PDB file of C-alpha atoms in Angstrom:
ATOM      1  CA  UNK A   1     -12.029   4.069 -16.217  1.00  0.00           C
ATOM      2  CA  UNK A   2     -10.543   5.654 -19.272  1.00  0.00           C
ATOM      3  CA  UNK A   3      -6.669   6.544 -18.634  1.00  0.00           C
ATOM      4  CA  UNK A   4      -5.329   8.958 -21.076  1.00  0.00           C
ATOM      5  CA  UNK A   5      -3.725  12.439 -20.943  1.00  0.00           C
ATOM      6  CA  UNK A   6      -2.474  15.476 -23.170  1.00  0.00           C
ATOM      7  CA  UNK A   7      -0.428  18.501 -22.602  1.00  0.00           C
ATOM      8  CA  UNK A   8      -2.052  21.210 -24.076  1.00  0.00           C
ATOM      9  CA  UNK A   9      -5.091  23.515 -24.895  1.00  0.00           C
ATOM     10  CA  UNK A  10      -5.570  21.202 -28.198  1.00  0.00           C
ATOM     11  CA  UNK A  11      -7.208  18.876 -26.101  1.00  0.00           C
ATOM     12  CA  UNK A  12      -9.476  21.249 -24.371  1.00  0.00           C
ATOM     13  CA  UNK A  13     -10.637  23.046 -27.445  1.00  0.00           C
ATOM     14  CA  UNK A  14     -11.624  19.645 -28.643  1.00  0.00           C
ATOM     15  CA  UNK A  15     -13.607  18.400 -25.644  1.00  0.00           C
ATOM     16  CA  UNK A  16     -15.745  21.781 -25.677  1.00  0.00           C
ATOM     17  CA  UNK A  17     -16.510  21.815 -29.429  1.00  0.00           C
ATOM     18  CA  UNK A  18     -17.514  18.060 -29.601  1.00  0.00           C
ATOM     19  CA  UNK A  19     -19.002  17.386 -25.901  1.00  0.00           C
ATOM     20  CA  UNK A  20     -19.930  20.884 -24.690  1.00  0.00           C
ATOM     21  CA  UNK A  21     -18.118  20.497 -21.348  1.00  0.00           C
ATOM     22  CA  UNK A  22     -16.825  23.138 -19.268  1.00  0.00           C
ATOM     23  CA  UNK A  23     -12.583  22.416 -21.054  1.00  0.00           C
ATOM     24  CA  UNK A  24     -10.720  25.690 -19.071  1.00  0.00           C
ATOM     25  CA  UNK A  25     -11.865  24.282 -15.720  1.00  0.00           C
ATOM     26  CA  UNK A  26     -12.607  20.645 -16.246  1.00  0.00           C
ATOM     27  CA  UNK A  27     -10.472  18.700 -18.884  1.00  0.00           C
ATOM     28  CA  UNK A  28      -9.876  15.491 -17.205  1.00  0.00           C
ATOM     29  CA  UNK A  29     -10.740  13.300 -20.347  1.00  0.00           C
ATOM     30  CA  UNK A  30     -14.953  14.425 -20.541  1.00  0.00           C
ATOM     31  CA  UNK A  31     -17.096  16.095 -18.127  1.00  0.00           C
ATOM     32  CA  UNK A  32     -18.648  13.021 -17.538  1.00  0.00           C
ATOM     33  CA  UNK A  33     -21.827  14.240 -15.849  1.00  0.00           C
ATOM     34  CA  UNK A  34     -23.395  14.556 -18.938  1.00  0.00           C
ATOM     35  CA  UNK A  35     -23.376  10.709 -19.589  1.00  0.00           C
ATOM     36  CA  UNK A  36     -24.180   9.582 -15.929  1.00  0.00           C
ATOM     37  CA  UNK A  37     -21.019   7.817 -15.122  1.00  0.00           C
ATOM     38  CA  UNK A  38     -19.485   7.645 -11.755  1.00  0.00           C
ATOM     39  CA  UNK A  39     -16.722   6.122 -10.732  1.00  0.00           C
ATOM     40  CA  UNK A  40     -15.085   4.586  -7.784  1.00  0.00           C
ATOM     41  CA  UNK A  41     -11.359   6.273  -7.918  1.00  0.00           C
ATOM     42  CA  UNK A  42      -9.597   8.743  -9.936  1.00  0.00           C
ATOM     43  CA  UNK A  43      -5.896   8.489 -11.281  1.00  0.00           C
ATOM     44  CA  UNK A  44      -4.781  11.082 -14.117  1.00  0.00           C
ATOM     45  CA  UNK A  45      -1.718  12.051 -16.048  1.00  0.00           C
ATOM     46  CA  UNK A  46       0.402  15.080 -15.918  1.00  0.00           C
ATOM     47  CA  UNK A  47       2.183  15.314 -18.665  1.00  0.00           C
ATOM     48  CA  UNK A  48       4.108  18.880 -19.840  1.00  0.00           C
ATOM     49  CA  UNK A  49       7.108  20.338 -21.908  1.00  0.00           C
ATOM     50  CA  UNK A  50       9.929  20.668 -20.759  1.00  0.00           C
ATOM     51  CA  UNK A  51      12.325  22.339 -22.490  1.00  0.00           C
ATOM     52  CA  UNK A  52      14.210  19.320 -24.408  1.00  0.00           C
ATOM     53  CA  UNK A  53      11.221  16.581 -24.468  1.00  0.00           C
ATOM     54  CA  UNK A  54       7.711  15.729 -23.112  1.00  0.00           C
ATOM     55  CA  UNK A  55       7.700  14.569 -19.413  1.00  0.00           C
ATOM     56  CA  UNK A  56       5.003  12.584 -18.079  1.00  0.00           C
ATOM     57  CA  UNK A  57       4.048  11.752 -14.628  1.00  0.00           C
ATOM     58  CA  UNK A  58       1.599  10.069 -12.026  1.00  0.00           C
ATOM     59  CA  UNK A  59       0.062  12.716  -9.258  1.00  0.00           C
ATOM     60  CA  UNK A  60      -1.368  11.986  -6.264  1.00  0.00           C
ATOM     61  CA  UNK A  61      -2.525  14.523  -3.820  1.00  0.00           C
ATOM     62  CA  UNK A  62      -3.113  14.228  -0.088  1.00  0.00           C
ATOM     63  CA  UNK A  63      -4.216  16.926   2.341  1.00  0.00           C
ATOM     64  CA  UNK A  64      -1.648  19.608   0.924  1.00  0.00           C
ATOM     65  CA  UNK A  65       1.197  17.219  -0.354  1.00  0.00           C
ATOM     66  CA  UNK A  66       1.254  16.612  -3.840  1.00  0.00           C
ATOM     67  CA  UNK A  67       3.369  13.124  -4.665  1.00  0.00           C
ATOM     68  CA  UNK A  68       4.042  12.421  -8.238  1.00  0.00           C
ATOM     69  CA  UNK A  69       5.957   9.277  -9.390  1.00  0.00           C
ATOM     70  CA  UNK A  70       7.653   9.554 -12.134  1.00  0.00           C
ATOM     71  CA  UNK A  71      10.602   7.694 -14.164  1.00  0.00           C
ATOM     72  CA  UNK A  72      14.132   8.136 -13.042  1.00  0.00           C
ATOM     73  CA  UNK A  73      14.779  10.161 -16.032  1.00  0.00           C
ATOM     74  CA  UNK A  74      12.047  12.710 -15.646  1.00  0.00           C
ATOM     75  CA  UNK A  75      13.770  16.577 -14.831  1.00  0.00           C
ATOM     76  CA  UNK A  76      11.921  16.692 -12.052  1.00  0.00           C
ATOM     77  CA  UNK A  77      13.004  20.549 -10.887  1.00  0.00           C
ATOM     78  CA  UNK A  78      10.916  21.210 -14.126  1.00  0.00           C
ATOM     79  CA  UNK A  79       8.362  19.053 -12.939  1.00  0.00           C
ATOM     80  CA  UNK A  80       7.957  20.556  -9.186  1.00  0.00           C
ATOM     81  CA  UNK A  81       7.603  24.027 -10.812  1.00  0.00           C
ATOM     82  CA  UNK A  82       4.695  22.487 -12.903  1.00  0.00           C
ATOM     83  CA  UNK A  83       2.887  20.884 -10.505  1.00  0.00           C
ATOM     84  CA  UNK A  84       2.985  24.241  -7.670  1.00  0.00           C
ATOM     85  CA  UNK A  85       2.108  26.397 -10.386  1.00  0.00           C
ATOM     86  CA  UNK A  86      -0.977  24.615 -12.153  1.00  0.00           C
ATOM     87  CA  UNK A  87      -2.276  21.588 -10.105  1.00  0.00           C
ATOM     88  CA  UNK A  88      -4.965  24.198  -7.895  1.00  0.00           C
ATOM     89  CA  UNK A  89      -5.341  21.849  -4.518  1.00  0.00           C
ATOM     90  CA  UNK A  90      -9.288  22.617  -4.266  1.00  0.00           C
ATOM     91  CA  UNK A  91      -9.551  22.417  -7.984  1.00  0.00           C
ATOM     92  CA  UNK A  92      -8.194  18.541  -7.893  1.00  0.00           C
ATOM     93  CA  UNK A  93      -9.206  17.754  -4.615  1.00  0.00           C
ATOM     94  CA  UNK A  94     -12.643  18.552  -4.575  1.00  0.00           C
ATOM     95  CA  UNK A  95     -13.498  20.437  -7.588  1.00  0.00           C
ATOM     96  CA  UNK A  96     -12.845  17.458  -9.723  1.00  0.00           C
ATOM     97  CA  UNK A  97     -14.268  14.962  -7.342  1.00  0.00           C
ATOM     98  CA  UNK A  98     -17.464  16.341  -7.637  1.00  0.00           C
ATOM     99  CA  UNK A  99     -17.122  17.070 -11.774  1.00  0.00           C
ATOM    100  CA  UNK A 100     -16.876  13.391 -12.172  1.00  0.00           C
ATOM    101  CA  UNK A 101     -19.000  11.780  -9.716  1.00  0.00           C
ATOM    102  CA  UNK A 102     -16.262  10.197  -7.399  1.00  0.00           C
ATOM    103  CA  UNK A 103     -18.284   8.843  -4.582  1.00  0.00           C
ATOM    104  CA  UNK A 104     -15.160  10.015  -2.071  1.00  0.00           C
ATOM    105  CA  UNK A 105     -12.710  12.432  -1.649  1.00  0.00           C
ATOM    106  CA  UNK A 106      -9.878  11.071   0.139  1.00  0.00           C
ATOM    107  CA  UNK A 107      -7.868  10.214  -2.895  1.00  0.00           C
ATOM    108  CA  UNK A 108      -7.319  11.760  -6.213  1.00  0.00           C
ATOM    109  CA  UNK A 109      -4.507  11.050  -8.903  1.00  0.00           C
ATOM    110  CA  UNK A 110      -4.758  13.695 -10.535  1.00  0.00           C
ATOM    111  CA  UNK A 111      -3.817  15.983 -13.524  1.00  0.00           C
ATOM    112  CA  UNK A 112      -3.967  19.496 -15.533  1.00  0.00           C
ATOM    113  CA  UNK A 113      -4.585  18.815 -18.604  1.00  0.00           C
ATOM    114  CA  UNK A 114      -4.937  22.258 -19.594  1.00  0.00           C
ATOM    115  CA  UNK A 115      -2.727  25.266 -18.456  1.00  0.00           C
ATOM    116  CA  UNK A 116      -4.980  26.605 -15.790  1.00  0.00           C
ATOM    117  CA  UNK A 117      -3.804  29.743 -14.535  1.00  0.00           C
ATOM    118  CA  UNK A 118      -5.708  28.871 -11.230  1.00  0.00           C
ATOM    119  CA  UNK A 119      -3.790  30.036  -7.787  1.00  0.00           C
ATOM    120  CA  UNK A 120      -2.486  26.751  -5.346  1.00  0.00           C
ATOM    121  CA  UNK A 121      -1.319  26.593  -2.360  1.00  0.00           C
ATOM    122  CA  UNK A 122      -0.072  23.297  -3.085  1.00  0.00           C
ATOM    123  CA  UNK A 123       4.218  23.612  -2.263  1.00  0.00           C
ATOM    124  CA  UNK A 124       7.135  21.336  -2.636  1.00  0.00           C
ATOM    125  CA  UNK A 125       5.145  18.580  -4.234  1.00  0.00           C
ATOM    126  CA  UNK A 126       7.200  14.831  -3.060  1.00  0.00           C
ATOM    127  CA  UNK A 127       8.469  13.912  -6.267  1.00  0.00           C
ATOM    128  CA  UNK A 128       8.876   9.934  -5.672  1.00  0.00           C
ATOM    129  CA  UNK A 129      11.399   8.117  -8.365  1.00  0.00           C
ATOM    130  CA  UNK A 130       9.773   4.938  -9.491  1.00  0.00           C
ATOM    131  CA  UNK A 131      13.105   3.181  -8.075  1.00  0.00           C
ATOM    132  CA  UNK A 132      11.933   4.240  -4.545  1.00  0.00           C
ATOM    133  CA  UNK A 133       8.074   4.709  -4.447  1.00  0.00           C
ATOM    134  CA  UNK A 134       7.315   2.117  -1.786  1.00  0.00           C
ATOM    135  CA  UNK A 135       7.818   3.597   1.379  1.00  0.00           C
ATOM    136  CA  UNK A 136       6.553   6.873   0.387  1.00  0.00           C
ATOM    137  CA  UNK A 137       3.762   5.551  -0.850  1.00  0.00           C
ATOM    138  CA  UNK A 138       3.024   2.873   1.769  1.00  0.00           C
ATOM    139  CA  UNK A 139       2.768   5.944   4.369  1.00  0.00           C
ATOM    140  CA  UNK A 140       0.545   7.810   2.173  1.00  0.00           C
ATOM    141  CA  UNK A 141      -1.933   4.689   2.128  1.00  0.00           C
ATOM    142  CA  UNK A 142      -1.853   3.929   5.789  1.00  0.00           C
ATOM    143  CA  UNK A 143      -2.352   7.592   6.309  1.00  0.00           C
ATOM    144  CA  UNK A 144      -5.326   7.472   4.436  1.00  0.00           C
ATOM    145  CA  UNK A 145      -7.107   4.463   5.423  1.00  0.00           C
ATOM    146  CA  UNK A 146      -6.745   5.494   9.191  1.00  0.00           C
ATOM    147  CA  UNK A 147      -7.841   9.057   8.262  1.00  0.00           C
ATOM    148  CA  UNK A 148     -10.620   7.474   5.957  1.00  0.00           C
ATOM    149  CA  UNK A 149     -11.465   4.374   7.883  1.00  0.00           C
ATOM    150  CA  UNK A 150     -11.300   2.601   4.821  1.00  0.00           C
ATOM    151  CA  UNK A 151      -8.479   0.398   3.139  1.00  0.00           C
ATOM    152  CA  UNK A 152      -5.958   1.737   0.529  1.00  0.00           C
ATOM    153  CA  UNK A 153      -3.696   0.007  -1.916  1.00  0.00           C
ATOM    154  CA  UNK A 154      -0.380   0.071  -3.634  1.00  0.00           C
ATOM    155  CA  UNK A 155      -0.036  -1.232  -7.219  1.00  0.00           C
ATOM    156  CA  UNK A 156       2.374  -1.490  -9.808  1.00  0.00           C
ATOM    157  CA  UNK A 157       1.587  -1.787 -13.297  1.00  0.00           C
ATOM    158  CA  UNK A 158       4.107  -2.710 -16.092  1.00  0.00           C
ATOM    159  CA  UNK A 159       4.467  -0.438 -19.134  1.00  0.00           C
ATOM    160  CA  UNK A 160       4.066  -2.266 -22.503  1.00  0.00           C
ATOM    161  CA  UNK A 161       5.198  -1.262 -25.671  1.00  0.00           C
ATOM    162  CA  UNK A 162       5.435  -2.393 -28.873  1.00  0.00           C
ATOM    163  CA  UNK A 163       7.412  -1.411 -32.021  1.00  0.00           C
ATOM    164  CA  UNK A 164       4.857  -0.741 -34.683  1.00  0.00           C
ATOM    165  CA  UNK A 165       1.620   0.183 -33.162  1.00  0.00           C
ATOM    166  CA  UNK A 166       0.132   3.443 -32.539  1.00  0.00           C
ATOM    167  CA  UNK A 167      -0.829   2.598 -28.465  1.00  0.00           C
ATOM    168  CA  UNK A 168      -3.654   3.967 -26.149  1.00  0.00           C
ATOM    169  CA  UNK A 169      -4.690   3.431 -22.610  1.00  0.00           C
ATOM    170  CA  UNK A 170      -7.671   2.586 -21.352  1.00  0.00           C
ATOM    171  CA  UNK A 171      -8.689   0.798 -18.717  1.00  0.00           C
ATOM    172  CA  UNK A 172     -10.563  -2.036 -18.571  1.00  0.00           C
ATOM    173  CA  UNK A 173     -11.711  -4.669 -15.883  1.00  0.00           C
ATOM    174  CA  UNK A 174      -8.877  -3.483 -13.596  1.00  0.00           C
ATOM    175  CA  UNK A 175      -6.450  -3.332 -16.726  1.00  0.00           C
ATOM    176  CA  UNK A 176      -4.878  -1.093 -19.019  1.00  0.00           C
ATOM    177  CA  UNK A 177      -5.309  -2.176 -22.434  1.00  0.00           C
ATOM    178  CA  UNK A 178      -4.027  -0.934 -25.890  1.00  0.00           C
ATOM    179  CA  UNK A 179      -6.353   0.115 -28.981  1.00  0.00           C
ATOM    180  CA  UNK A 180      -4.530  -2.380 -31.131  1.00  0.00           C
ATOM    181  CA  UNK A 181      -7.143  -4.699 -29.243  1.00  0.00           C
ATOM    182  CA  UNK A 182     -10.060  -3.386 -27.100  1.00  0.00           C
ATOM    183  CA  UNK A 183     -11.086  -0.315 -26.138  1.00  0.00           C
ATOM    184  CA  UNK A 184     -13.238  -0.694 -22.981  1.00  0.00           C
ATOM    185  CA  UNK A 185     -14.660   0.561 -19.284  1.00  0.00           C
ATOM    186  CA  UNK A 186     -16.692  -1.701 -17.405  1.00  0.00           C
ATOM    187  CA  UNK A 187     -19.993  -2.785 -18.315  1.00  0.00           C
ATOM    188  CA  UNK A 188     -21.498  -0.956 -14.956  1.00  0.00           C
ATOM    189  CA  UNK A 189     -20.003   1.946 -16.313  1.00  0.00           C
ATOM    190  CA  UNK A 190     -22.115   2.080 -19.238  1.00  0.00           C
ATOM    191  CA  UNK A 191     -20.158   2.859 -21.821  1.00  0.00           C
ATOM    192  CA  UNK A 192     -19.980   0.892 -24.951  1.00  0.00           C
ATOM    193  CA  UNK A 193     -17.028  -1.692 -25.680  1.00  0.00           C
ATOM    194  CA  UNK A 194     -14.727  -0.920 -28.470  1.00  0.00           C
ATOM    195  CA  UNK A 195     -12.351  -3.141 -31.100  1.00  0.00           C
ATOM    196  CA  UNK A 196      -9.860  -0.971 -32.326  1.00  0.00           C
ATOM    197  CA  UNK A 197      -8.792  -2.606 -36.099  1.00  0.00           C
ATOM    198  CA  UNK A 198      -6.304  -0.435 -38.047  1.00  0.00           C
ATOM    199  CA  UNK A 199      -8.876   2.893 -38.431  1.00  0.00           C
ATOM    200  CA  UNK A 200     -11.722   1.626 -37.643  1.00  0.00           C
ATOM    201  CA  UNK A 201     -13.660   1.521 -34.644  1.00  0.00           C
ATOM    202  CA  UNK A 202     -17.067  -0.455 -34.018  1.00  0.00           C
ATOM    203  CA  UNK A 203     -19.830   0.755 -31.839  1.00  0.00           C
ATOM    204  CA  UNK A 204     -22.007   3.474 -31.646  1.00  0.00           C
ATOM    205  CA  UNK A 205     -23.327   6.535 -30.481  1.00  0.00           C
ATOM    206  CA  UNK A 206     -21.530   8.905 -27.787  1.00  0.00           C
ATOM    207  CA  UNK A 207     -18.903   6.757 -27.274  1.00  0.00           C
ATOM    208  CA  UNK A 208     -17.966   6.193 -30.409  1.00  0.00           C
ATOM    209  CA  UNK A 209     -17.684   9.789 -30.986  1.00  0.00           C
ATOM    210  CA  UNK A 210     -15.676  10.592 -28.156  1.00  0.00           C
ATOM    211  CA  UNK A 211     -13.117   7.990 -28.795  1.00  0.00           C
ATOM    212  CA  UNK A 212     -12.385   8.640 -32.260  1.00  0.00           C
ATOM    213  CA  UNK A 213     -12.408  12.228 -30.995  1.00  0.00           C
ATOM    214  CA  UNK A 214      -9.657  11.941 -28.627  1.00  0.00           C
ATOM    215  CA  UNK A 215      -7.771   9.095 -30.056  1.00  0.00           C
ATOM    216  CA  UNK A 216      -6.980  11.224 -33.196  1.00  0.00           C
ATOM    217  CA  UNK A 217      -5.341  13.816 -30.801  1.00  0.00           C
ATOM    218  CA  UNK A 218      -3.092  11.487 -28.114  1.00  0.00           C
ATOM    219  CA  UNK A 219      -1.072   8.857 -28.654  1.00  0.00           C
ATOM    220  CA  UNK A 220       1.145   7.900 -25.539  1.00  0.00           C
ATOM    221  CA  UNK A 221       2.485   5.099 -27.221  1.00  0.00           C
ATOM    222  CA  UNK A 222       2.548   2.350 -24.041  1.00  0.00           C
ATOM    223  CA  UNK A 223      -0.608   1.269 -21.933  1.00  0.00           C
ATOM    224  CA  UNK A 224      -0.203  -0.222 -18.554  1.00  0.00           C
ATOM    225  CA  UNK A 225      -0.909  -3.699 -17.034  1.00  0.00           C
ATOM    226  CA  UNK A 226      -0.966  -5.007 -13.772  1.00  0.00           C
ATOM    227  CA  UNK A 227      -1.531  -9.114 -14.060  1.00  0.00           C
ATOM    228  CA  UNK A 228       0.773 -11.225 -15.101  1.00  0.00           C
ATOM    229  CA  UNK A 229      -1.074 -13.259 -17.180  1.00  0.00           C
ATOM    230  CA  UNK A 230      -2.197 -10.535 -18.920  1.00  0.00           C
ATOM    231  CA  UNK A 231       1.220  -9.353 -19.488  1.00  0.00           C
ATOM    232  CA  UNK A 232       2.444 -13.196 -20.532  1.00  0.00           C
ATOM    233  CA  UNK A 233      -0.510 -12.814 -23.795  1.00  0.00           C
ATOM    234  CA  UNK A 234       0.667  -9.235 -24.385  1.00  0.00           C
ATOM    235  CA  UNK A 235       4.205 -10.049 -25.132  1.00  0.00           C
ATOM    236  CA  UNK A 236       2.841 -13.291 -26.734  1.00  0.00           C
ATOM    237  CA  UNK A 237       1.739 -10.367 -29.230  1.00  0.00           C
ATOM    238  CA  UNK A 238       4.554  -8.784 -29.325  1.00  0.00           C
ATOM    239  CA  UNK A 239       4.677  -6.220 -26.720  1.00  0.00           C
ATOM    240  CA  UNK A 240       7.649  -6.007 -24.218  1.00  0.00           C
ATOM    241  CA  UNK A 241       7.809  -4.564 -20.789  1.00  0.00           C
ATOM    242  CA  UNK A 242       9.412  -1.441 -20.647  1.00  0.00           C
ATOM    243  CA  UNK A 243       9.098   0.686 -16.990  1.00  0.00           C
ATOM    244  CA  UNK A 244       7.546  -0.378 -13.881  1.00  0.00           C
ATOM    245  CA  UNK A 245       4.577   2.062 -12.634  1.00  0.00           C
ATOM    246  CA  UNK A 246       3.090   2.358  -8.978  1.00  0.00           C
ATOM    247  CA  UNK A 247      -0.784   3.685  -8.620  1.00  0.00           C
ATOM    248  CA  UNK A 248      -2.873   3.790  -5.595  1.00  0.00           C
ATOM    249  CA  UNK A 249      -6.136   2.500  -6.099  1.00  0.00           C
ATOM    250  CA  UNK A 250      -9.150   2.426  -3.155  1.00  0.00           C
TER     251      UNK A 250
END
C-alpha cells in the first residue's frame, strides 16, 4: 500500500491530467480501479494549513466518530474544524471503500486530500495525542472486531528521518520505506518495484509514471517503520527516530 499525502488542489489537478481519475471526489493517491488493485485496509493522511505551519495527522473513522492521532504539538482546535468540515462520513466510509477496492468496510484511515466542499455529519472528531492513544484506540479495536466478528490491531510505527535526504513513504511488505532506497507495494499487488537513486527511477510503464508524477509534488520528509530490525539498518544508514506513530491495521 502506497502511504503518502498532500494538502492541496495541486495534487488533484495532477492525478486527473496524468491518470484520468475522478481528483474532486476521489484523490486518495490514484483511483486505483483503473489498474486492478485491491487492497486489504486503508490508512491515509490528513494533512492542512494552519495558519503558522503545515499540520499533519492520522484519521480513523468509526460509525460517526472520527479519531485522529496526531503529535502533541499539532493545534488541534484547527484540526477538529478541518476534519467536521471536509472529511464527508459516507464519502470516507463507503464512498472510498468502494473507489479502491477495499474488500470491507469496517475500518478506514482516512483523508481529504483535496478541499471537498462535501456536507458531514461527522462532529467532535476524538482528537487522540500520540502520548495517550492506547486506550482510545484499544476500545475502538475491540469495538470493531465484536461489531465485525473479525480481529483488529494496534500498531506503532517509528518516524525516521534523516538530515540530507529528500524522504517518501511507501509501504512495503508491512513497512514504510524511504525513496532513498526502494520504492515498493507487494508483489500481489501488482505494481512494479522501484530503486529510487538520486533522480532516477528504474522500472516501467504505469507505475513508473505515477511515481515520478507524485514524487515531484510531495515530500513529507520522514517514512514510518514498525520492526525493529528494520529500524536497527535504517539508522545504520543514518536515519534517527524521531516521533512514535499508532495505526490500526485489520
Amino acid at each position: 500500500m502506497i502511504y503518502l499525502c498532500c494538502d492541496d488542489e495541486k495534487i488533484g489537478e495532477l492525478l486527473s491530467k496524468n491518470f484520468g481519475c475522478d481528483a474532486i471526489r476521489y484523490t486518495i493517491l490514484l483511483n486505483f480501479r483503473s489498474y486492478g488493485t485491491s487492497f486489504d485496509f486503508a490508512q491515509y493522511y490528513v494533512q492542512f494549513s494552519s495558519e503558522y505551519n503545515t499540520e499533519t495527522a492520522l484519521v480513523m473513522r468509526y460509525n460517526q466518530t472520527v479519531y485522529v492521532l496526531t503529535t502533541p504539538e499539532c493545534d488541534t482546535s484547527e484540526l477538529s474544524s478541518f476534519v467536521c468540515g471536509f472529511a464527508d462520513s459516507e464519502l470516507i466510509y463507503d464512498g472510498l471503500a468502494g473507489s479502491l477496492q477495499i474488500p470491507y468496510k469496517s475500518i478506514n484511515m482516512g483523508a481529504v486530500m483535496c478541499r471537498m466542499g462535501f456536507s458531514s455529519d461527522v462532529q467532535n472528531p476524538a482528537v487522540v495525542s500520540i502520548n495517550e492513544p492506547k486506550v482510545v484506540a484499544n476500545l475502538v479495536c475491540e469495538n470493531m472486531a465484536e461489531s465485525k466478528k473479525t480481529d483488529f490491531y494496534l500498531n506503532t510505527a517509528h518516524q525516521m528521518r534523516h538530515n540530507h535526504l529528500r524522504v517518501y513513504g511507501v509501504m512495503s511488505d508491512n513497512e514504510l520505506v524511504s525513496s532513498a532506497s526502494v520504492f515498493a507495494v507487494d508483489k500481489e499487488y501488482s505494481l512494479i518495484h522501484f530503486v529510487y537513486t538520486g533522480e532516477y527511477f528504474r522500472g516501467n510503464g504505469y507505475s513508473r509514471q505515477i511515481l515520478q508524477a507524485i514524487c515531484s509534488d510531495i515530500s513529507v520528509n520522514y517514512f514510518l517503520l514498525c520492526e525493529d530490525h528494520n529500524i536497527k539498518f535504517y539508522e545504520k544508514c543514518g536515519f534517527t527516530q524521531y516521533e512514535t506513530w499508532v495505526y490500526y491495521r485489520l
